[in-house]
Amino acid sequence: MKLIRLIPQSPFFCLLTIFLLQSLAATSQTFHVSKADISVTGTAREKSWSMKTNTAQGSANLLFKDGKLAQVRSLNLSIPVGELKSDNPRMDARAYKGLKMYPYDRIRFAGKTMKLSGSGTGSYRLFTEGNLQIAGITQVAILLVDIQVNNDGTLTGRGTTEIKRSDFDIRLLAAEEAVMSLSDVIRVDFQLTLSRIGN
């Protein structure tokens, strides 16, 4: 077996050194949702209503370069429909029926296109376009997420988006809709904490 001797001044040695330095400078890490605060609001009879949950699952694959967030490679979120709750159990039951919780027990988002911008000071903004699935119907949705890298190594993502009930065929009985005068536009506010897998 012939051994290859690396000469410090050789082009091969220089290329190997550059490759190793770049590998050390860029690291890919997987994070999971460790904490969630999500609220869904709309109007009925010209009064606002709200459902909230602190339960969500999800993961993100992130690329760091020189200790700074450089790229979001993947993003997936899942919210159990049955964990969305208001102060009114009857309203919850109507909402679950409209969301077709059986058999579609989760709301899902899978990012497809992701563009990250930021100053490199720990604050970033993520533009992501992906597939949002609600009540068994999938539509393209856009999320703008403000990301903060925290001192403890976690990330906090905050954002607001609006969806239309009609896009996902979220309906109550005709008589109920007429009486309640539900708004078509629903607002979703979220704050997620992401921690490294294993932490």
Coordinates of C-alpha atoms in Angstrom, one line a residue:
M1 CA 0.0 0.0 0.0
K2 CA 1.4 3.3 -1.1
L3 CA 1.2 6.1 1.5
I4 CA 0.5 9.7 0.4
R5 CA 2.9 12.2 2.0
L6 CA 1.3 15.6 2.6
I7 CA 3.7 18.4 1.9
P8 CA 2.7 21.6 3.6
Q9 CA 3.4 23.7 0.5
S10 CA 1.6 21.4 -1.9
P11 CA -1.7 22.4 -3.6
F12 CA -3.4 19.2 -2.3
F13 CA -2.5 20.1 1.3
C14 CA -3.8 23.7 0.9
L15 CA -7.1 22.4 -0.5
L16 CA -7.4 19.9 2.3
T17 CA -6.7 22.6 4.9
I18 CA -9.3 24.9 3.3
F19 CA -11.9 22.1 3.2
L20 CA -11.3 21.3 6.9
L21 CA -11.5 24.9 8.0
Q22 CA -14.8 25.4 6.1
S23 CA -16.2 22.2 7.6
L24 CA -15.3 23.4 11.1
A25 CA -16.7 26.9 10.4
A26 CA -20.1 25.6 9.0
T27 CA -22.2 23.2 11.1
S28 CA -25.6 21.8 10.5
Q29 CA -27.8 21.3 13.6
T30 CA -31.3 20.0 14.1
F31 CA -33.6 21.9 16.6
H32 CA -37.0 20.9 17.9
V33 CA -39.9 22.9 19.3
S34 CA -39.5 22.9 23.1
K35 CA -42.1 25.6 24.0
A36 CA -45.0 27.1 22.1
D37 CA -47.5 29.9 22.6
I38 CA -50.1 30.0 19.8
S39 CA -53.4 31.9 19.6
V40 CA -56.0 31.9 16.9
T41 CA -58.5 34.8 16.8
G42 CA -61.4 36.0 14.7
T43 CA -64.8 37.7 15.0
A44 CA -68.3 36.4 15.6
R45 CA -71.3 38.7 16.0
E46 CA -68.8 41.5 15.7
K47 CA -67.1 40.3 18.8
S48 CA -63.7 38.8 18.9
W49 CA -63.1 35.2 19.8
S50 CA -59.8 33.4 20.6
M51 CA -58.5 29.8 20.9
K52 CA -55.0 29.1 22.4
T53 CA -52.6 26.3 22.8
N54 CA -49.2 25.7 24.3
T55 CA -48.7 22.4 22.5
A56 CA -46.9 22.1 19.2
Q57 CA -44.4 19.7 17.6
G58 CA -41.8 20.5 15.0
S59 CA -38.2 20.6 13.9
A60 CA -35.8 22.7 11.9
N61 CA -32.5 22.0 10.4
L62 CA -30.2 25.1 10.7
L63 CA -26.8 25.9 9.3
F64 CA -24.4 28.0 11.3
K65 CA -21.3 29.6 10.0
D66 CA -18.7 31.1 12.4
G67 CA -21.3 30.8 15.2
K68 CA -23.9 32.8 13.3
L69 CA -27.2 31.5 11.8
A70 CA -26.6 31.3 8.0
Q71 CA -29.5 29.2 6.6
V72 CA -32.7 27.5 7.5
R73 CA -32.7 24.3 5.5
S74 CA -36.0 22.8 6.7
L75 CA -38.9 23.7 8.9
N76 CA -41.9 21.5 9.9
L77 CA -44.6 22.3 12.4
S78 CA -47.6 20.4 13.7
I79 CA -50.4 21.5 16.0
P80 CA -52.9 19.1 17.6
V81 CA -56.4 20.4 16.8
G82 CA -57.8 19.1 20.1
E83 CA -55.3 21.2 22.1
L84 CA -56.7 24.5 20.7
K85 CA -59.1 25.7 23.5
S86 CA -61.2 28.7 24.3
D87 CA -63.1 29.6 27.4
N88 CA -66.2 28.1 25.9
P89 CA -66.4 24.3 25.5
R90 CA -69.4 24.6 23.2
M91 CA -67.4 26.8 20.9
D92 CA -64.5 24.4 21.0
A93 CA -66.8 21.5 19.9
R94 CA -68.1 23.6 17.0
A95 CA -64.5 24.5 16.0
Y96 CA -63.3 20.9 16.1
K97 CA -66.2 19.9 13.9
G98 CA -65.4 22.7 11.4
L99 CA -61.8 21.7 11.4
K100 CA -62.8 18.0 10.8
M101 CA -60.7 16.9 13.7
Y102 CA -61.8 13.3 12.9
P103 CA -59.8 12.2 11.0
Y104 CA -57.7 15.3 10.5
D105 CA -56.4 15.8 14.0
R106 CA -53.4 18.0 13.2
I107 CA -52.7 21.3 11.5
R108 CA -49.4 21.0 9.6
F109 CA -46.9 23.3 7.9
A110 CA -43.9 22.2 5.9
G111 CA -41.6 24.9 4.6
K112 CA -40.5 24.5 1.0
T113 CA -38.7 27.8 0.1
M114 CA -36.8 29.7 2.8
K115 CA -34.9 32.9 2.7
L116 CA -33.1 34.3 5.7
S117 CA -32.0 37.9 6.3
G118 CA -30.4 39.5 9.2
S119 CA -27.6 41.7 10.5
G120 CA -25.7 38.8 12.1
T121 CA -26.2 40.3 15.6
G122 CA -28.5 37.5 16.6
S123 CA -31.7 38.8 15.1
Y124 CA -33.0 37.5 11.8
R125 CA -36.1 37.4 9.6
L126 CA -37.2 34.2 7.8
F127 CA -39.4 34.3 4.8
T128 CA -40.8 30.8 4.2
E129 CA -43.3 29.6 1.7
G130 CA -44.7 26.1 2.2
N131 CA -47.6 23.8 2.4
L132 CA -50.2 24.4 5.1
Q133 CA -52.7 21.6 5.8
I134 CA -55.9 22.2 7.7
A135 CA -59.0 20.0 7.7
G136 CA -57.4 17.7 5.1
I137 CA -56.9 20.6 2.6
T138 CA -53.4 21.8 1.6
Q139 CA -52.8 25.3 0.5
V140 CA -49.6 27.3 -0.2
A141 CA -48.9 29.7 2.7
I142 CA -46.3 32.3 3.5
L143 CA -44.9 32.9 6.9
L144 CA -42.7 35.7 8.1
V145 CA -40.8 34.7 11.2
D146 CA -38.6 37.0 13.4
I147 CA -35.9 34.8 14.9
Q148 CA -33.8 35.7 17.9
V149 CA -30.7 33.6 18.9
N150 CA -30.6 33.5 22.7
N151 CA -27.6 33.4 25.0
D152 CA -28.5 29.8 26.1
G153 CA -28.3 28.5 22.6
T154 CA -32.1 28.3 22.0
L155 CA -33.9 30.3 19.3
T156 CA -37.1 32.2 19.6
G157 CA -39.4 32.5 16.6
R158 CA -42.3 35.0 16.5
G159 CA -44.8 35.8 13.8
T160 CA -48.3 36.6 12.7
T161 CA -50.2 35.3 9.7
E162 CA -53.8 35.4 8.4
I163 CA -55.7 32.6 6.8
K164 CA -59.2 32.3 5.3
R165 CA -61.7 29.8 6.5
S166 CA -63.0 29.5 3.0
D167 CA -59.6 28.4 1.6
F168 CA -59.8 25.3 3.8
D169 CA -63.5 24.7 3.7
I170 CA -63.8 25.3 7.5
R171 CA -67.6 25.6 7.9
L172 CA -70.2 25.2 10.6
L173 CA -73.8 24.3 9.9
A174 CA -75.5 26.9 7.7
A175 CA -77.8 28.0 10.4
E176 CA -75.0 28.4 12.9
E177 CA -72.9 30.4 10.5
A178 CA -75.9 32.7 9.8
V179 CA -76.5 33.3 13.5
M180 CA -72.8 33.6 14.6
S181 CA -71.7 35.8 11.5
L182 CA -68.2 34.3 11.7
S183 CA -65.4 36.2 10.0
D184 CA -63.7 34.5 7.0
V185 CA -60.3 35.8 8.0
I186 CA -58.6 34.2 11.0
R187 CA -55.4 35.6 12.6
V188 CA -52.7 33.3 14.0
D189 CA -50.1 34.6 16.4
F190 CA -47.2 32.4 17.4
Q191 CA -44.1 32.3 19.5
L192 CA -41.9 29.2 19.4
T193 CA -38.8 28.3 21.3
L194 CA -36.4 25.9 19.5
S195 CA -33.8 23.8 21.3
R196 CA -31.1 21.6 19.9
I197 CA -32.0 18.0 19.7
G198 CA -30.6 16.2 22.8
N199 CA -31.0 19.3 25.0

